[in-house]
PDB file of C-alpha atoms in Angstrom:
ATOM      1  CA  MET L1334       0.000   0.000   0.000  1.00 55.00           C
ATOM      2  CA  SER L1335       2.812   2.381   0.865  1.00 73.00           C
ATOM      3  CA  PHE L1336       4.517   1.595  -2.496  1.00 68.00           C
ATOM      4  CA  PHE L1337       1.559   2.926  -4.499  1.00 67.00           C
ATOM      5  CA  SER L1338       1.108   5.961  -2.278  1.00 72.00           C
ATOM      6  CA  ASP L1339       4.837   6.740  -2.609  1.00 70.00           C
ATOM      7  CA  LEU L1340       4.618   6.307  -6.394  1.00 66.00           C
ATOM      8  CA  LYS L1341       1.673   8.706  -6.572  1.00 72.00           C
ATOM      9  CA  GLU L1342       3.438  11.207  -4.353  1.00 74.00           C
ATOM     10  CA  GLN L1343       6.756  11.074  -6.242  1.00 76.00           C
ATOM     11  CA  VAL L1344       5.636  10.642  -9.877  1.00 74.00           C
ATOM     12  CA  VAL L1345       1.957  11.311 -10.514  1.00 76.00           C
ATOM     13  CA  ASP L1346       1.522  14.451  -8.391  1.00 78.00           C
ATOM     14  CA  PRO L1347       4.504  16.354  -9.889  1.00 77.00           C
ATOM     15  CA  VAL L1348       3.426  15.491 -13.453  1.00 77.00           C
ATOM     16  CA  ALA L1349      -0.122  16.671 -12.708  1.00 77.00           C
ATOM     17  CA  GLY L1350       1.284  19.872 -11.246  1.00 77.00           C
ATOM     18  CA  PHE L1351       3.357  20.544 -14.355  1.00 81.00           C
ATOM     19  CA  GLY L1352       0.298  19.951 -16.532  1.00 81.00           C
ATOM     20  CA  VAL L1353      -0.622  23.628 -16.303  1.00 80.00           C
ATOM     21  CA  THR L1354       2.927  24.604 -17.260  1.00 83.00           C
ATOM     22  CA  PHE L1355       3.008  22.258 -20.253  1.00 82.00           C
ATOM     23  CA  ARG L1356      -0.369  23.474 -21.526  1.00 83.00           C
ATOM     24  CA  THR L1357       0.719  27.107 -21.260  1.00 84.00           C
ATOM     25  CA  MET L1358       3.944  26.470 -23.203  1.00 83.00           C
ATOM     26  CA  PHE L1359       2.001  25.843 -26.413  1.00 85.00           C
ATOM     27  CA  ARG L1360      -0.477  28.710 -26.145  1.00 86.00           C
ATOM     28  CA  LYS L1361      -0.036  31.899 -28.150  1.00 86.00           C
ATOM     29  CA  VAL L1362       1.305  34.686 -25.937  1.00 83.00           C
ATOM     30  CA  VAL L1363      -0.866  37.817 -25.809  1.00 83.00           C
ATOM     31  CA  THR L1364       1.412  40.840 -25.629  1.00 85.00           C
ATOM     32  CA  GLU L1365       0.111  44.353 -25.066  1.00 84.00           C
ATOM     33  CA  GLU L1366       2.340  46.703 -27.082  1.00 88.00           C
ATOM     34  CA  TYR L1367       2.017  49.509 -24.541  1.00 88.00           C
ATOM     35  CA  PRO L1368       2.807  52.417 -24.877  1.00 88.00           C
ATOM     36  CA  LYS L1369       2.983  52.113 -28.689  1.00 91.00           C
ATOM     37  CA  GLU L1370      -0.559  50.719 -28.856  1.00 90.00           C
ATOM     38  CA  LYS L1371      -2.982  52.053 -26.270  1.00 89.00           C
ATOM     39  CA  LYS L1372      -6.349  50.442 -25.719  1.00 88.00           C
ATOM     40  CA  PRO L1373      -9.219  52.919 -25.306  1.00 90.00           C
ATOM     41  CA  THR L1374     -10.594  53.234 -21.802  1.00 92.00           C
ATOM     42  CA  ALA L1375     -14.237  52.807 -20.829  1.00 92.00           C
ATOM     43  CA  PRO L1376     -16.380  55.988 -20.957  1.00 89.00           C
ATOM     44  CA  ARG L1377     -16.715  56.093 -17.150  1.00 90.00           C
ATOM     45  CA  PHE L1378     -13.064  55.249 -16.464  1.00 93.00           C
ATOM     46  CA  HIS L1379     -11.640  56.894 -13.329  1.00 93.00           C
ATOM     47  CA  GLY L1380      -8.603  58.822 -14.560  1.00 94.00           C
ATOM     48  CA  ARG L1381      -7.113  62.122 -13.465  1.00 95.00           C
ATOM     49  CA  HIS L1382      -9.381  64.869 -12.146  1.00 97.00           C
ATOM     50  CA  GLN L1383     -10.575  67.999 -13.916  1.00 97.00           C
ATOM     51  CA  LEU L1384     -12.058  71.208 -12.504  1.00 97.00           C
ATOM     52  CA  ASN L1385     -14.815  72.267 -14.883  1.00 96.00           C
ATOM     53  CA  ARG L1386     -15.916  75.707 -16.062  1.00 95.00           C
ATOM     54  CA  TRP L1387     -19.207  77.310 -17.016  1.00 93.00           C
ATOM     55  CA  PRO L1388     -19.656  78.213 -20.711  1.00 91.00           C
ATOM     56  CA  ASP L1389     -18.566  81.806 -20.001  1.00 91.00           C
ATOM     57  CA  GLY L1390     -15.304  80.642 -18.386  1.00 93.00           C
ATOM     58  CA  LEU L1391     -16.220  81.074 -14.706  1.00 94.00           C
ATOM     59  CA  GLU L1392     -15.211  78.180 -12.462  1.00 96.00           C
ATOM     60  CA  LYS L1393     -17.805  75.740 -11.137  1.00 95.00           C
ATOM     61  CA  CYS L1394     -15.874  75.084  -7.911  1.00 96.00           C
ATOM     62  CA  ILE L1395     -17.332  76.980  -4.941  1.00 94.00           C
ATOM     63  CA  GLY L1396     -14.586  76.026  -2.471  1.00 95.00           C
ATOM     64  CA  CYS L1397     -16.935  74.074  -0.177  1.00 95.00           C
ATOM     65  CA  GLU L1398     -14.263  71.422   0.601  1.00 96.00           C
ATOM     66  CA  LEU L1399     -16.772  68.535   0.461  1.00 97.00           C
ATOM     67  CA  CYS L1400     -14.453  66.674  -1.916  1.00 97.00           C
ATOM     68  CA  ALA L1401     -11.612  66.941   0.602  1.00 97.00           C
ATOM     69  CA  TRP L1402     -13.857  65.652   3.408  1.00 97.00           C
ATOM     70  CA  ALA L1403     -15.029  62.725   1.255  1.00 98.00           C
ATOM     71  CA  CYS L1404     -11.516  61.642   0.250  1.00 98.00           C
ATOM     72  CA  PRO L1405     -10.526  58.450   2.142  1.00 97.00           C
ATOM     73  CA  ALA L1406      -6.838  58.961   1.295  1.00 97.00           C
ATOM     74  CA  ASP L1407      -6.687  62.605   2.435  1.00 97.00           C
ATOM     75  CA  ALA L1408      -5.302  63.499  -1.006  1.00 98.00           C
ATOM     76  CA  ILE L1409      -7.268  66.729  -1.630  1.00 98.00           C
ATOM     77  CA  TYR L1410      -6.572  70.138  -0.127  1.00 98.00           C
ATOM     78  CA  VAL L1411      -8.949  73.060  -0.745  1.00 97.00           C
ATOM     79  CA  GLU L1412      -8.988  76.642   0.487  1.00 96.00           C
ATOM     80  CA  GLY L1413     -12.107  78.637  -0.316  1.00 95.00           C
ATOM     81  CA  ASP L1414     -12.264  82.411  -0.645  1.00 96.00           C
ATOM     82  CA  SER L1415     -14.975  85.018  -1.213  1.00 95.00           C
ATOM     83  CA  ASN L1416     -15.845  86.432  -4.620  1.00 93.00           C
ATOM     84  CA  SER L1417     -16.332  90.149  -5.102  1.00 90.00           C
ATOM     85  CA  GLU L1418     -17.872  92.127  -7.938  1.00 85.00           C
ATOM     86  CA  ASP L1419     -14.394  93.389  -8.811  1.00 88.00           C
ATOM     87  CA  GLU L1420     -12.870  89.900  -8.810  1.00 92.00           C
ATOM     88  CA  ARG L1421     -15.344  87.123  -9.607  1.00 94.00           C
ATOM     89  CA  PHE L1422     -14.050  83.603 -10.281  1.00 95.00           C
ATOM     90  CA  SER L1423     -17.344  81.684  -9.902  1.00 94.00           C
ATOM     91  CA  PRO L1424     -21.054  82.613  -9.994  1.00 91.00           C
ATOM     92  CA  GLY L1425     -21.584  82.108  -6.258  1.00 86.00           C
ATOM     93  CA  GLU L1426     -20.341  83.825  -3.131  1.00 92.00           C
ATOM     94  CA  ARG L1427     -17.200  81.689  -2.892  1.00 94.00           C
ATOM     95  CA  TYR L1428     -14.645  79.975  -5.106  1.00 96.00           C
ATOM     96  CA  GLY L1429     -11.751  77.571  -4.626  1.00 96.00           C
ATOM     97  CA  ARG L1430      -8.696  79.822  -4.243  1.00 96.00           C
ATOM     98  CA  VAL L1431      -6.332  76.898  -3.583  1.00 97.00           C
ATOM     99  CA  TYR L1432      -7.006  73.420  -4.972  1.00 98.00           C
ATOM    100  CA  GLN L1433      -4.471  70.597  -4.776  1.00 98.00           C
ATOM    101  CA  ILE L1434      -4.658  66.863  -5.439  1.00 98.00           C
ATOM    102  CA  ASN L1435      -1.786  64.704  -4.243  1.00 98.00           C
ATOM    103  CA  TYR L1436      -1.492  61.846  -6.750  1.00 97.00           C
ATOM    104  CA  LEU L1437       1.006  60.120  -4.470  1.00 96.00           C
ATOM    105  CA  ARG L1438      -1.958  59.415  -2.178  1.00 96.00           C
ATOM    106  CA  CYS L1439      -4.990  59.453  -4.511  1.00 97.00           C
ATOM    107  CA  ILE L1440      -6.570  56.039  -5.139  1.00 96.00           C
ATOM    108  CA  LEU L1441      -8.842  57.286  -7.973  1.00 96.00           C
ATOM    109  CA  CYS L1442     -11.942  55.966  -6.196  1.00 96.00           C
ATOM    110  CA  GLY L1443     -14.272  58.757  -7.369  1.00 95.00           C
ATOM    111  CA  LEU L1444     -15.835  59.538  -3.973  1.00 97.00           C
ATOM    112  CA  CYS L1445     -14.845  63.197  -4.383  1.00 97.00           C
ATOM    113  CA  ILE L1446     -16.844  63.335  -7.624  1.00 96.00           C
ATOM    114  CA  GLU L1447     -19.970  62.057  -5.906  1.00 96.00           C
ATOM    115  CA  ALA L1448     -19.563  64.574  -3.073  1.00 97.00           C
ATOM    116  CA  CYS L1449     -19.272  67.628  -5.352  1.00 96.00           C
ATOM    117  CA  PRO L1450     -22.568  69.603  -5.233  1.00 94.00           C
ATOM    118  CA  THR L1451     -21.901  71.651  -8.399  1.00 92.00           C
ATOM    119  CA  ARG L1452     -20.312  68.945 -10.559  1.00 93.00           C
ATOM    120  CA  ALA L1453     -17.209  71.076 -10.661  1.00 96.00           C
ATOM    121  CA  LEU L1454     -14.968  68.040 -10.246  1.00 96.00           C
ATOM    122  CA  THR L1455     -15.038  65.196 -12.752  1.00 96.00           C
ATOM    123  CA  MET L1456     -12.621  62.481 -13.792  1.00 96.00           C
ATOM    124  CA  THR L1457     -11.079  62.282 -17.248  1.00 95.00           C
ATOM    125  CA  ASN L1458      -9.848  59.218 -19.136  1.00 94.00           C
ATOM    126  CA  GLU L1459      -6.211  60.234 -18.711  1.00 94.00           C
ATOM    127  CA  TYR L1460      -4.284  57.641 -16.710  1.00 93.00           C
ATOM    128  CA  GLU L1461      -0.609  58.266 -17.487  1.00 93.00           C
ATOM    129  CA  LEU L1462       0.345  60.100 -14.297  1.00 92.00           C
ATOM    130  CA  ALA L1463       3.776  58.580 -13.661  1.00 92.00           C
ATOM    131  CA  ASN L1464       6.555  61.010 -12.814  1.00 93.00           C
ATOM    132  CA  ASP L1465      10.081  60.807 -11.437  1.00 94.00           C
ATOM    133  CA  SER L1466       9.491  63.800  -9.161  1.00 94.00           C
ATOM    134  CA  ARG L1467       7.328  63.549  -6.044  1.00 94.00           C
ATOM    135  CA  LYS L1468       6.770  67.306  -6.125  1.00 94.00           C
ATOM    136  CA  ASP L1469       5.289  67.167  -9.642  1.00 95.00           C
ATOM    137  CA  LEU L1470       2.687  64.616  -8.526  1.00 96.00           C
ATOM    138  CA  ILE L1471       0.970  67.240  -6.388  1.00 97.00           C
ATOM    139  CA  TRP L1472      -1.275  68.900  -8.965  1.00 97.00           C
ATOM    140  CA  GLU L1473      -2.270  72.516  -8.436  1.00 97.00           C
ATOM    141  CA  LYS L1474      -5.482  74.243  -9.477  1.00 97.00           C
ATOM    142  CA  SER L1475      -3.851  75.530 -12.676  1.00 96.00           C
ATOM    143  CA  ASP L1476      -3.028  71.930 -13.680  1.00 96.00           C
ATOM    144  CA  LEU L1477      -6.560  70.684 -12.975  1.00 97.00           C
ATOM    145  CA  LEU L1478      -8.673  73.452 -14.549  1.00 97.00           C
ATOM    146  CA  ALA L1479     -10.404  72.570 -17.816  1.00 95.00           C
ATOM    147  CA  PRO L1480      -8.913  74.332 -20.843  1.00 94.00           C
ATOM    148  CA  MET L1481     -10.520  77.512 -22.126  1.00 93.00           C
ATOM    149  CA  LEU L1482     -12.857  76.836 -25.051  1.00 92.00           C
ATOM    150  CA  PRO L1483     -13.970  79.285 -27.757  1.00 90.00           C
ATOM    151  CA  GLY L1484     -16.384  81.819 -26.277  1.00 86.00           C
ATOM    152  CA  MET L1485     -14.938  81.551 -22.767  1.00 90.00           C
ATOM    153  CA  GLU L1486     -13.272  84.434 -20.960  1.00 92.00           C
ATOM    154  CA  GLN L1487     -10.457  84.009 -18.453  1.00 93.00           C
ATOM    155  CA  PRO L1488     -11.694  84.824 -14.905  1.00 93.00           C
ATOM    156  CA  PRO L1489     -11.994  87.074 -13.008  1.00 93.00           C
ATOM    157  CA  HIS L1490     -14.914  88.703 -14.826  1.00 91.00           C
ATOM    158  CA  PRO L1491     -18.604  89.498 -14.146  1.00 90.00           C
ATOM    159  CA  MET L1492     -21.354  86.911 -14.659  1.00 89.00           C
ATOM    160  CA  ARG L1493     -22.144  86.744 -18.381  1.00 86.00           C
ATOM    161  CA  LEU L1494     -24.783  83.993 -18.497  1.00 86.00           C
ATOM    162  CA  GLY L1495     -27.268  85.356 -15.966  1.00 83.00           C
ATOM    163  CA  GLU L1496     -27.941  87.902 -13.270  1.00 82.00           C
ATOM    164  CA  THR L1497     -27.657  85.527 -10.309  1.00 83.00           C
ATOM    165  CA  GLU L1498     -26.084  82.250  -9.263  1.00 84.00           C
ATOM    166  CA  LYS L1499     -29.474  80.550  -9.675  1.00 85.00           C
ATOM    167  CA  ASP L1500     -29.492  81.367 -13.399  1.00 84.00           C
ATOM    168  CA  TYR L1501     -26.288  79.366 -13.819  1.00 84.00           C
ATOM    169  CA  TYR L1502     -27.502  76.293 -11.940  1.00 81.00           C
ATOM    170  CA  ARG L1503     -30.976  76.305 -13.489  1.00 81.00           C
ATOM    171  CA  GLY L1504     -29.609  76.871 -16.981  1.00 77.00           C
ATOM    172  CA  THR L1505     -31.853  79.913 -17.476  1.00 76.00           C
ATOM    173  CA  TYR L1506     -29.275  81.907 -19.371  1.00 79.00           C
ATOM    174  CA  LYS L1507     -29.706  85.387 -20.807  1.00 75.00           C
ATOM    175  CA  GLU L1508     -31.191  85.745 -24.279  1.00 68.00           C
ATOM    176  CA  GLY L1509     -28.644  85.191 -27.000  1.00 59.00           C
ATOM    177  CA  VAL L1510     -26.522  82.824 -24.903  1.00 59.00           C
ATOM    178  CA  GLU L1511     -26.410  79.334 -26.403  1.00 58.00           C
ATOM    179  CA  GLN L1512     -27.023  76.291 -24.233  1.00 55.00           C
ATOM    180  CA  PRO L1513     -23.729  74.431 -23.712  1.00 53.00           C
ATOM    181  CA  ALA L1514     -23.301  71.236 -25.693  1.00 49.00           C
ATOM    182  CA  THR L1515     -22.252  68.099 -23.855  1.00 46.00           C
ATOM    183  CA  THR L1516     -20.235  65.192 -25.140  1.00 44.00           C
ATOM    184  CA  PRO L1517     -20.706  61.524 -24.183  1.00 41.00           C
ATOM    185  CA  GLY L1518     -19.140  60.707 -20.837  1.00 43.00           C
ATOM    186  CA  THR L1519     -19.412  64.245 -19.424  1.00 46.00           C
ATOM    187  CA  TRP L1520     -21.871  65.869 -17.052  1.00 43.00           C
ATOM    188  CA  SER L1521     -24.350  68.367 -18.422  1.00 44.00           C
ATOM    189  CA  ALA L1522     -23.649  71.968 -17.530  1.00 43.00           C
ATOM    190  CA  THR L1523     -27.385  72.456 -16.918  1.00 43.00           C
ATOM    191  CA  PRO L1524     -28.335  69.859 -14.304  1.00 43.00           C
ATOM    192  CA  GLY L1525     -31.975  71.061 -14.141  1.00 47.00           C
ATOM    193  CA  LYS L1526     -33.299  68.455 -11.755  1.00 47.00           C
ATOM    194  CA  ASP L1527     -30.555  69.134  -9.204  1.00 47.00           C
ATOM    195  CA  ALA L1528     -31.226  72.858  -9.490  1.00 45.00           C
ATOM    196  CA  GLU L1529     -34.920  72.357  -8.778  1.00 50.00           C
ATOM    197  CA  GLU L1530     -34.069  70.322  -5.680  1.00 49.00           C
ATOM    198  CA  THR L1531     -31.597  72.985  -4.519  1.00 45.00           C
ATOM    199  CA  PHE L1532     -33.422  76.204  -5.357  1.00 45.00           C
ATOM    200  CA  GLY L1533     -37.050  75.027  -5.575  1.00 47.00           C
TER     201      GLY L1533
END
């Protein structure tokens, strides 16, 4: 009895274990030619963050710091400041004067996006964030702000789309101002339903 158990232990078991290895040896190897060939990401992929703007160029961030409170990795730092009629960066009373995301800590979970009440913060499909400098992985507000599009004006400037903050959030823009177009995978600049819940 011990002879057969020893035979199984010394011969059969090792051969069975190498079965996976032998099968793999004859399979075609799938090689991803990255970075020469990059596969497209899913539309809702969690890549680097972006601070969005209104169609007139004003910032959507109101400096409320909810994103920083929601971050489980403590990767976001925000300092809010008050707008004035002479220097207006967002339609509301406040704006994010300092905005930093530490990509050494960020886990790209998206909880900050869900916490943002104005949809100022979204995530792009950009994922190549590697850097040989720790300092350069702390992104400042200027790095995160969405680029200026045609028709936008660099803040600070007065409100162009409406008379009050409510006009921006409701999407009830002044006559002659076109409704902003949205592309697949981005939030609408006129949330409508959220505005009704907020402002009644």
